[in-house]
mmCIF file of C-alpha atoms in Angstrom:
data_model
loop_
_atom_site.group_PDB
_atom_site.id
_atom_site.type_symbol
_atom_site.label_atom_id
_atom_site.label_comp_id
_atom_site.label_asym_id
_atom_site.label_seq_id
_atom_site.Cartn_x
_atom_site.Cartn_y
_atom_site.Cartn_z
ATOM 1 C CA MET Y 1 42.214 65.614 -67.160
ATOM 2 C CA LYS Y 2 44.012 62.654 -65.114
ATOM 3 C CA ASN Y 3 43.402 61.972 -61.738
ATOM 4 C CA VAL Y 4 46.287 61.505 -59.416
ATOM 5 C CA THR Y 5 46.284 57.602 -58.163
ATOM 6 C CA LEU Y 6 48.165 55.738 -55.515
ATOM 7 C CA LYS Y 7 50.668 54.429 -57.717
ATOM 8 C CA ASP Y 8 51.207 58.208 -58.957
ATOM 9 C CA VAL Y 9 51.897 59.245 -55.412
ATOM 10 C CA ALA Y 10 53.955 56.084 -54.545
ATOM 11 C CA LYS Y 11 56.438 56.714 -57.542
ATOM 12 C CA ALA Y 12 56.944 60.517 -56.484
ATOM 13 C CA ALA Y 13 57.508 59.210 -52.808
ATOM 14 C CA GLY Y 14 59.902 56.500 -53.948
ATOM 15 C CA VAL Y 15 57.817 54.117 -51.781
ATOM 16 C CA SER Y 16 55.625 50.990 -52.202
ATOM 17 C CA TYR Y 17 51.787 51.266 -53.033
ATOM 18 C CA ALA Y 18 51.314 49.420 -49.591
ATOM 19 C CA THR Y 19 53.201 52.293 -47.809
ATOM 20 C CA VAL Y 20 50.954 55.127 -49.056
ATOM 21 C CA SER Y 21 47.857 52.914 -48.237
ATOM 22 C CA ARG Y 22 49.153 52.406 -44.767
ATOM 23 C CA ALA Y 23 49.809 56.287 -44.646
ATOM 24 C CA LEU Y 24 46.217 57.408 -45.814
ATOM 25 C CA SER Y 25 44.845 54.678 -43.096
ATOM 26 C CA GLY Y 26 46.871 55.897 -40.176
ATOM 27 C CA SER Y 27 48.597 52.426 -39.805
ATOM 28 C CA SER Y 28 51.384 51.810 -37.310
ATOM 29 C CA GLN Y 29 52.967 49.668 -39.524
ATOM 30 C CA ILE Y 30 55.267 52.679 -40.994
ATOM 31 C CA GLY Y 31 57.276 55.586 -39.058
ATOM 32 C CA SER Y 32 55.843 58.943 -38.424
ATOM 33 C CA GLU Y 33 58.420 60.643 -40.621
ATOM 34 C CA THR Y 34 57.381 58.394 -43.465
ATOM 35 C CA ARG Y 35 53.736 58.927 -43.139
ATOM 36 C CA GLU Y 36 54.221 62.784 -42.831
ATOM 37 C CA ARG Y 37 56.084 63.137 -46.029
ATOM 38 C CA VAL Y 38 53.635 60.824 -47.837
ATOM 39 C CA LEU Y 39 50.653 62.857 -46.610
ATOM 40 C CA LYS Y 40 52.472 66.003 -47.885
ATOM 41 C CA LEU Y 41 52.872 64.771 -51.208
ATOM 42 C CA CYS Y 42 49.088 63.531 -51.569
ATOM 43 C CA ASP Y 43 48.231 67.246 -50.683
ATOM 44 C CA GLU Y 44 50.720 68.690 -52.941
ATOM 45 C CA MET Y 45 49.594 66.289 -56.160
ATOM 46 C CA GLY Y 46 45.892 66.920 -55.378
ATOM 47 C CA TYR Y 47 45.322 62.980 -54.297
ATOM 48 C CA THR Y 48 41.788 62.520 -53.383
ATOM 49 C CA THR Y 49 40.587 58.943 -52.101
ATOM 50 C CA ASN Y 50 38.424 57.157 -54.572
ATOM 51 C CA PHE Y 51 35.227 56.244 -52.469
ATOM 52 C CA VAL Y 52 33.685 54.185 -54.831
ATOM 53 C CA ALA Y 53 36.569 52.024 -55.418
ATOM 54 C CA ARG Y 54 36.806 51.744 -51.679
ATOM 55 C CA SER Y 55 33.096 50.993 -50.736
ATOM 56 C CA MET Y 56 33.314 47.978 -53.589
ATOM 57 C CA VAL Y 57 36.021 46.485 -51.079
ATOM 58 C CA THR Y 58 34.386 47.441 -47.783
ATOM 59 C CA LYS Y 59 30.929 47.283 -48.489
ATOM 60 C CA ARG Y 60 30.487 50.369 -46.840
ATOM 61 C CA THR Y 61 30.239 54.028 -48.227
ATOM 62 C CA ASN Y 62 30.568 55.709 -44.949
ATOM 63 C CA LEU Y 63 27.814 57.936 -46.111
ATOM 64 C CA ILE Y 64 24.356 58.709 -44.550
ATOM 65 C CA GLY Y 65 21.277 60.063 -46.285
ATOM 66 C CA LEU Y 66 19.751 62.838 -44.670
ATOM 67 C CA VAL Y 67 16.107 64.020 -46.168
ATOM 68 C CA VAL Y 68 14.145 67.188 -44.865
ATOM 69 C CA PRO Y 69 11.056 68.576 -46.415
ATOM 70 C CA SER Y 70 12.818 72.201 -46.669
ATOM 71 C CA VAL Y 71 16.236 73.101 -46.480
ATOM 72 C CA ASP Y 72 15.263 76.815 -46.089
ATOM 73 C CA ASN Y 73 13.419 76.253 -43.069
ATOM 74 C CA GLN Y 74 15.736 77.485 -40.074
ATOM 75 C CA PHE Y 75 14.489 74.658 -37.940
ATOM 76 C CA MET Y 76 15.117 72.036 -40.363
ATOM 77 C CA SER Y 77 18.554 73.591 -41.453
ATOM 78 C CA GLU Y 78 19.777 73.699 -37.678
ATOM 79 C CA LEU Y 79 18.525 69.748 -37.092
ATOM 80 C CA ALA Y 80 20.758 69.284 -40.194
ATOM 81 C CA TYR Y 81 23.636 70.847 -39.060
ATOM 82 C CA HIS Y 82 23.686 68.817 -35.928
ATOM 83 C CA ALA Y 83 23.188 66.119 -37.658
ATOM 84 C CA GLU Y 84 26.100 66.707 -39.858
ATOM 85 C CA VAL Y 85 28.531 67.429 -36.699
ATOM 86 C CA SER Y 86 27.569 64.275 -34.820
ATOM 87 C CA ALA Y 87 27.751 61.964 -38.046
ATOM 88 C CA ARG Y 88 31.427 63.466 -39.126
ATOM 89 C CA ALA Y 89 32.523 62.753 -35.501
ATOM 90 C CA HIS Y 90 32.066 59.015 -36.239
ATOM 91 C CA GLY Y 91 33.460 59.287 -39.712
ATOM 92 C CA TYR Y 92 30.426 59.540 -41.946
ATOM 93 C CA ASN Y 93 29.702 62.032 -44.096
ATOM 94 C CA ILE Y 94 26.324 63.331 -45.073
ATOM 95 C CA MET Y 95 24.215 63.542 -48.409
ATOM 96 C CA LEU Y 96 21.202 66.104 -47.927
ATOM 97 C CA CYS Y 97 18.516 66.343 -49.893
ATOM 98 C CA ASP Y 98 15.419 68.431 -50.041
ATOM 99 C CA SER Y 99 12.354 66.314 -50.131
ATOM 100 C CA GLY Y 100 10.338 69.346 -51.685
ATOM 101 C CA PRO Y 101 6.750 69.989 -51.750
ATOM 102 C CA ASP Y 102 5.176 66.489 -51.863
ATOM 103 C CA LEU Y 103 5.379 62.683 -51.103
ATOM 104 C CA LYS Y 104 6.194 61.939 -54.721
ATOM 105 C CA GLN Y 105 9.613 64.278 -54.387
ATOM 106 C CA GLU Y 106 10.007 62.600 -50.982
ATOM 107 C CA LYS Y 107 10.164 59.124 -52.752
ATOM 108 C CA THR Y 108 12.373 60.260 -55.672
ATOM 109 C CA VAL Y 109 15.190 61.516 -53.288
ATOM 110 C CA PHE Y 110 14.761 58.105 -50.782
ATOM 111 C CA LYS Y 111 15.408 56.174 -53.825
ATOM 112 C CA LEU Y 112 18.275 58.428 -55.353
ATOM 113 C CA LEU Y 113 19.726 57.655 -51.914
ATOM 114 C CA LEU Y 114 19.602 53.897 -52.010
ATOM 115 C CA GLY Y 115 20.921 54.043 -55.638
ATOM 116 C CA ARG Y 116 24.124 56.016 -53.925
ATOM 117 C CA GLN Y 117 24.460 53.109 -51.921
ATOM 118 C CA VAL Y 118 24.381 55.038 -48.315
ATOM 119 C CA ASP Y 119 24.909 53.086 -45.556
ATOM 120 C CA GLY Y 120 21.728 54.451 -43.596
ATOM 121 C CA ILE Y 121 18.896 57.393 -43.822
ATOM 122 C CA LEU Y 122 17.839 60.060 -41.513
ATOM 123 C CA ILE Y 123 14.635 61.537 -42.718
ATOM 124 C CA VAL Y 124 12.595 64.197 -41.364
ATOM 125 C CA PRO Y 125 8.942 62.867 -43.139
ATOM 126 C CA GLN Y 126 6.710 65.377 -44.946
ATOM 127 C CA SER Y 127 3.815 63.975 -43.145
ATOM 128 C CA SER Y 128 2.218 61.054 -41.283
ATOM 129 C CA ARG Y 129 1.784 59.515 -44.940
ATOM 130 C CA SER Y 130 5.485 59.287 -45.221
ATOM 131 C CA TYR Y 131 5.728 56.006 -43.617
ATOM 132 C CA ASP Y 132 3.188 54.326 -46.078
ATOM 133 C CA ASN Y 133 4.850 56.192 -48.888
ATOM 134 C CA LEU Y 134 8.206 54.691 -48.222
ATOM 135 C CA LYS Y 135 7.141 51.530 -46.444
ATOM 136 C CA SER Y 136 8.254 49.488 -49.796
ATOM 137 C CA TYR Y 137 11.762 50.856 -49.498
ATOM 138 C CA LEU Y 138 12.575 50.558 -45.381
ATOM 139 C CA ASP Y 139 13.706 47.277 -45.233
ATOM 140 C CA GLN Y 140 16.455 47.714 -47.874
ATOM 141 C CA VAL Y 141 18.441 50.504 -45.541
ATOM 142 C CA PRO Y 142 18.831 51.355 -41.868
ATOM 143 C CA THR Y 143 16.499 54.113 -41.533
ATOM 144 C CA VAL Y 144 15.993 56.482 -38.358
ATOM 145 C CA PHE Y 145 12.886 59.069 -38.650
ATOM 146 C CA LEU Y 146 13.536 62.662 -36.869
ATOM 147 C CA SER Y 147 11.198 64.986 -35.636
ATOM 148 C CA GLU Y 148 8.203 63.727 -36.835
ATOM 149 C CA ASN Y 149 6.402 61.598 -34.103
ATOM 150 C CA LEU Y 150 5.003 58.413 -35.962
ATOM 151 C CA ARG Y 151 2.984 57.020 -32.642
ATOM 152 C CA SER Y 152 2.838 53.416 -33.187
ATOM 153 C CA GLN Y 153 4.363 52.710 -36.467
ATOM 154 C CA PRO Y 154 7.351 49.878 -36.398
ATOM 155 C CA GLN Y 155 9.989 52.087 -37.348
ATOM 156 C CA SER Y 156 12.752 53.987 -35.225
ATOM 157 C CA TYR Y 157 12.446 57.669 -34.462
ATOM 158 C CA VAL Y 158 13.499 60.647 -32.222
ATOM 159 C CA ALA Y 159 11.358 63.446 -31.713
ATOM 160 C CA VAL Y 160 10.231 65.582 -28.960
ATOM 161 C CA ASP Y 161 7.113 65.520 -26.968
ATOM 162 C CA ASN Y 162 4.969 68.127 -28.772
ATOM 163 C CA SER Y 163 1.963 67.705 -26.802
ATOM 164 C CA LEU Y 164 3.559 68.587 -23.768
ATOM 165 C CA GLY Y 165 5.190 71.598 -24.968
ATOM 166 C CA THR Y 166 1.742 73.107 -26.095
ATOM 167 C CA TYR Y 167 0.380 71.982 -22.438
ATOM 168 C CA LEU Y 168 3.545 73.869 -20.847
ATOM 169 C CA GLY Y 169 3.249 77.163 -22.810
ATOM 170 C CA THR Y 170 -0.597 77.278 -22.597
ATOM 171 C CA GLN Y 171 -0.325 76.777 -18.841
ATOM 172 C CA TYR Y 172 2.523 79.596 -18.754
ATOM 173 C CA LEU Y 173 -0.083 82.167 -20.304
ATOM 174 C CA TYR Y 174 -2.664 81.277 -17.730
ATOM 175 C CA GLU Y 175 -0.409 81.900 -15.134
ATOM 176 C CA LEU Y 176 0.186 85.331 -16.595
ATOM 177 C CA GLY Y 177 -3.754 85.649 -16.414
ATOM 178 C CA HIS Y 178 -4.735 85.089 -19.966
ATOM 179 C CA ARG Y 179 -7.888 83.439 -20.263
ATOM 180 C CA ASP Y 180 -8.563 84.225 -24.068
ATOM 181 C CA ILE Y 181 -5.633 82.116 -25.867
ATOM 182 C CA LEU Y 182 -5.547 81.524 -29.851
ATOM 183 C CA TYR Y 183 -4.029 78.510 -31.269
ATOM 184 C CA PHE Y 184 -2.448 80.081 -34.706
ATOM 185 C CA GLY Y 185 -1.460 78.200 -37.585
ATOM 186 C CA GLN Y 186 -2.036 74.225 -36.811
ATOM 187 C CA ARG Y 187 -1.465 72.285 -40.119
ATOM 188 C CA ARG Y 188 -2.228 68.446 -41.131
ATOM 189 C CA SER Y 189 0.402 66.534 -39.683
ATOM 190 C CA THR Y 190 0.701 64.428 -36.693
ATOM 191 C CA THR Y 191 3.615 66.483 -35.069
ATOM 192 C CA HIS Y 192 0.831 69.472 -35.370
ATOM 193 C CA GLN Y 193 -2.050 67.394 -34.264
ATOM 194 C CA LEU Y 194 0.222 66.362 -30.986
ATOM 195 C CA ARG Y 195 0.821 70.177 -30.421
ATOM 196 C CA ALA Y 196 -2.993 71.194 -30.761
ATOM 197 C CA GLU Y 197 -3.913 68.146 -28.266
ATOM 198 C CA GLY Y 198 -1.465 69.648 -25.700
ATOM 199 C CA TYR Y 199 -3.165 73.010 -25.926
ATOM 200 C CA MET Y 200 -6.484 71.430 -25.912
ATOM 201 C CA LYS Y 201 -5.823 69.465 -23.001
ATOM 202 C CA ALA Y 202 -4.445 72.719 -20.814
ATOM 203 C CA CYS Y 203 -7.486 74.519 -22.197
ATOM 204 C CA GLN Y 204 -9.674 71.688 -20.552
ATOM 205 C CA GLU Y 205 -7.971 71.267 -17.448
ATOM 206 C CA LEU Y 206 -8.114 75.217 -16.851
ATOM 207 C CA ASN Y 207 -11.648 75.763 -18.126
ATOM 208 C CA LEU Y 208 -10.595 77.773 -21.332
ATOM 209 C CA THR Y 209 -12.079 77.513 -24.554
ATOM 210 C CA PRO Y 210 -10.151 76.482 -27.359
ATOM 211 C CA ARG Y 211 -9.789 78.718 -30.312
ATOM 212 C CA PHE Y 212 -8.089 77.900 -33.472
ATOM 213 C CA PHE Y 213 -7.015 79.841 -36.557
ATOM 214 C CA ASN Y 214 -5.672 76.939 -39.047
ATOM 215 C CA SER Y 215 -3.381 76.892 -42.008
ATOM 216 C CA GLU Y 216 -3.830 75.487 -45.390
ATOM 217 C CA TYR Y 217 -0.102 75.915 -46.274
ATOM 218 C CA SER Y 218 1.496 72.806 -46.691
ATOM 219 C CA ARG Y 219 4.276 73.945 -44.561
ATOM 220 C CA SER Y 220 5.285 76.445 -42.046
ATOM 221 C CA SER Y 221 7.202 79.460 -43.077
ATOM 222 C CA ILE Y 222 7.543 83.123 -41.847
ATOM 223 C CA GLN Y 223 5.750 84.209 -45.262
ATOM 224 C CA GLY Y 224 2.909 81.980 -44.749
ATOM 225 C CA GLY Y 225 2.698 82.875 -40.961
ATOM 226 C CA TYR Y 226 2.603 86.506 -42.052
ATOM 227 C CA GLU Y 227 -0.074 86.294 -44.651
ATOM 228 C CA LEU Y 228 -2.584 84.343 -42.354
ATOM 229 C CA ALA Y 229 -1.640 86.758 -39.640
ATOM 230 C CA LYS Y 230 -2.693 89.575 -41.947
ATOM 231 C CA GLU Y 231 -5.805 87.669 -42.422
ATOM 232 C CA LEU Y 232 -6.332 87.142 -38.704
ATOM 233 C CA PHE Y 233 -5.804 90.679 -37.788
ATOM 234 C CA ARG Y 234 -8.748 92.206 -40.083
ATOM 235 C CA LYS Y 235 -10.868 90.702 -37.140
ATOM 236 C CA PRO Y 236 -11.078 92.585 -33.743
ATOM 237 C CA LEU Y 237 -8.633 91.212 -31.293
ATOM 238 C CA ASP Y 238 -11.145 89.403 -28.903
ATOM 239 C CA TYR Y 239 -8.130 87.368 -27.491
ATOM 240 C CA THR Y 240 -5.145 88.125 -25.335
ATOM 241 C CA ALA Y 241 -2.619 85.761 -26.276
ATOM 242 C CA VAL Y 242 -1.659 83.758 -29.460
ATOM 243 C CA PHE Y 243 -0.019 80.339 -29.137
ATOM 244 C CA ALA Y 244 1.678 80.004 -32.746
ATOM 245 C CA ALA Y 245 2.435 76.197 -33.620
ATOM 246 C CA THR Y 246 5.788 77.273 -35.168
ATOM 247 C CA ASP Y 247 8.364 79.775 -34.544
ATOM 248 C CA SER Y 248 8.172 80.810 -38.105
ATOM 249 C CA ASN Y 249 4.354 81.097 -37.831
ATOM 250 C CA ALA Y 250 5.248 83.515 -34.610
ATOM 251 C CA LEU Y 251 7.823 85.481 -36.788
ATOM 252 C CA GLY Y 252 5.460 85.903 -39.344
ATOM 253 C CA MET Y 253 2.893 87.361 -37.105
ATOM 254 C CA MET Y 254 5.257 89.635 -35.288
ATOM 255 C CA THR Y 255 5.975 91.262 -38.712
ATOM 256 C CA ALA Y 256 2.248 91.704 -39.786
ATOM 257 C CA ALA Y 257 1.581 92.947 -36.120
ATOM 258 C CA ASP Y 258 4.225 95.585 -36.767
ATOM 259 C CA GLU Y 259 2.602 96.887 -39.863
ATOM 260 C CA MET Y 260 -0.847 97.086 -38.529
ATOM 261 C CA GLY Y 261 0.098 98.907 -35.302
ATOM 262 C CA ILE Y 262 -0.603 96.137 -32.629
ATOM 263 C CA ASP Y 263 2.042 96.048 -30.320
ATOM 264 C CA ILE Y 264 3.510 92.729 -29.022
ATOM 265 C CA PRO Y 265 3.595 92.482 -25.764
ATOM 266 C CA GLY Y 266 1.514 95.583 -25.122
ATOM 267 C CA HIS Y 267 -1.768 94.497 -27.288
ATOM 268 C CA LEU Y 268 -0.992 90.905 -27.603
ATOM 269 C CA SER Y 269 1.181 88.125 -25.882
ATOM 270 C CA LEU Y 270 2.747 86.067 -28.317
ATOM 271 C CA ILE Y 271 4.836 82.355 -27.826
ATOM 272 C CA GLY Y 272 6.071 80.155 -30.572
ATOM 273 C CA PHE Y 273 7.530 76.725 -30.473
ATOM 274 C CA ASP Y 274 10.841 75.291 -31.794
ATOM 275 C CA ASN Y 275 13.270 78.002 -30.342
ATOM 276 C CA ILE Y 276 15.026 78.182 -33.979
ATOM 277 C CA SER Y 277 18.043 80.596 -33.412
ATOM 278 C CA ALA Y 278 16.650 83.703 -34.915
ATOM 279 C CA THR Y 279 14.027 83.762 -31.749
ATOM 280 C CA ALA Y 280 16.771 85.034 -29.342
ATOM 281 C CA LEU Y 281 18.178 88.173 -31.301
ATOM 282 C CA SER Y 282 17.332 91.133 -29.061
ATOM 283 C CA ARG Y 283 14.693 92.842 -31.176
ATOM 284 C CA ILE Y 284 12.872 89.561 -31.404
ATOM 285 C CA ASP Y 285 12.902 88.061 -27.844
ATOM 286 C CA LEU Y 286 10.290 85.467 -28.583
ATOM 287 C CA THR Y 287 8.915 83.380 -25.867
ATOM 288 C CA THR Y 288 8.859 79.831 -27.270
ATOM 289 C CA VAL Y 289 8.991 76.006 -26.633
ATOM 290 C CA ASP Y 290 12.459 74.734 -26.995
ATOM 291 C CA GLN Y 291 12.918 71.342 -29.136
ATOM 292 C CA PRO Y 292 16.410 70.172 -28.043
ATOM 293 C CA LYS Y 293 17.661 69.979 -31.847
ATOM 294 C CA ARG Y 294 21.432 68.948 -30.858
ATOM 295 C CA ASP Y 295 20.187 66.081 -28.654
ATOM 296 C CA MET Y 296 17.497 64.729 -31.399
ATOM 297 C CA ALA Y 297 20.241 64.891 -33.890
ATOM 298 C CA VAL Y 298 22.857 63.140 -31.875
ATOM 299 C CA GLN Y 299 20.513 60.638 -30.673
ATOM 300 C CA ALA Y 300 19.138 59.797 -34.216
ATOM 301 C CA VAL Y 301 22.755 59.618 -35.598
ATOM 302 C CA ASP Y 302 23.764 57.066 -32.905
ATOM 303 C CA MET Y 303 20.587 54.988 -33.311
ATOM 304 C CA LEU Y 304 21.043 54.843 -37.015
ATOM 305 C CA ARG Y 305 24.842 53.937 -36.465
ATOM 306 C CA ASP Y 306 23.789 50.959 -34.152
ATOM 307 C CA LYS Y 307 21.499 49.756 -36.877
ATOM 308 C CA ILE Y 308 24.556 50.280 -39.328
ATOM 309 C CA GLU Y 309 27.743 48.808 -37.575
ATOM 310 C CA ASN Y 310 25.944 46.239 -35.224
ATOM 311 C CA GLY Y 311 22.898 44.994 -37.455
ATOM 312 C CA THR Y 312 20.533 46.201 -34.912
ATOM 313 C CA GLN Y 313 17.121 44.858 -35.365
ATOM 314 C CA GLY Y 314 13.753 46.310 -34.492
ATOM 315 C CA TYR Y 315 12.923 49.513 -33.783
ATOM 316 C CA VAL Y 316 12.960 52.311 -30.921
ATOM 317 C CA HIS Y 317 10.795 55.232 -30.247
ATOM 318 C CA GLN Y 318 12.592 58.168 -28.407
ATOM 319 C CA ILE Y 319 10.520 61.122 -27.072
ATOM 320 C CA LEU Y 320 12.515 64.042 -25.635
ATOM 321 C CA LEU Y 321 11.185 66.542 -23.132
ATOM 322 C CA PRO Y 322 10.498 70.071 -24.344
ATOM 323 C CA THR Y 323 11.359 73.266 -22.245
ATOM 324 C CA LEU Y 324 9.660 76.769 -21.952
ATOM 325 C CA ILE Y 325 11.687 79.543 -23.019
ATOM 326 C CA GLN Y 326 10.827 82.807 -21.403
ATOM 327 C CA ARG Y 327 11.443 85.992 -23.220
ATOM 328 C CA GLY Y 328 10.114 89.313 -23.905
ATOM 329 C CA THR Y 329 6.831 88.924 -25.986
ATOM 330 C CA CYS Y 330 4.324 87.453 -23.176
ATOM 331 C CA ARG Y 331 3.085 89.832 -20.566
ATOM 332 C CA LYS Y 332 1.185 89.603 -17.189
ATOM 333 C CA LEU Y 333 -2.432 90.272 -17.109
ATOM 334 C CA ASP Y 334 -4.739 90.629 -14.173
ATOM 335 C CA PRO Y 335 -7.396 88.441 -14.891
ATOM 336 C CA SER Y 336 -9.893 89.828 -12.658
ATOM 337 C CA LYS Y 337 -10.298 92.828 -15.231
#
């Protein structure tokens, strides 16, 4: 099959190659009537821009790579959506890659994006080890890390204040009268470490005993939360509230609780973290800590554009504030009883 070229369109329109090029670029050097006629012909003939050829001239592809650990994770997919909308508004397209289950795959997809000559890369890292895993490639392309707090690493990132989020949630449960609060689903990552730290700080200040039920899964998921909760619920409920490390874990726990006859919030109050869209559904109505996903994505895209378009050097650590979303899975207790 033969690709339609600018010369083919020019011949059909009875205009020069330059006129077609100006029509496609929106140049004011041709009249609106000619532009509309050329653009209509381009559409009818099935012309598409050869971005490879264009990038060889402009030295830009107008592509941004976006790497996430799991596309089917609702938090990740919502973050990716907002990043794509923001990037498109500024003339960039997104090339989305799933970094899969391990650091090896993460490095593979990062190298793939480098080979595709993307203008920059946004990455939600696999773990705190991702920086060292990718260190030898980071100087080759403008890069911004997203969602994971790299703490003192000399790379730009946008994240939420995870520690503050769990502190606020634990404090809220305490104000409702809860004194036995279990932290559920902590994993080995900087994000989860920070969330656990916020929970422990609140417990210390409120004179509560920290209690953990940790996860050995490599990532948070509804199924993982369900399996963990079934294991947890085999023992007596000697706590009145659970703070789930993620909404996915909380949703899994709600399913397990329903199967085992444990009423939420009648028998057990529950709070999550992330505020994915499913938590607002009427039959779920999960109290949670909101990560401002749209703001995170927009600021990360803007930060990356600044590196791409202005050649800005150095790095920026942007920490956004979380918000407690009060819904229907937490109930008030009388702490004196």
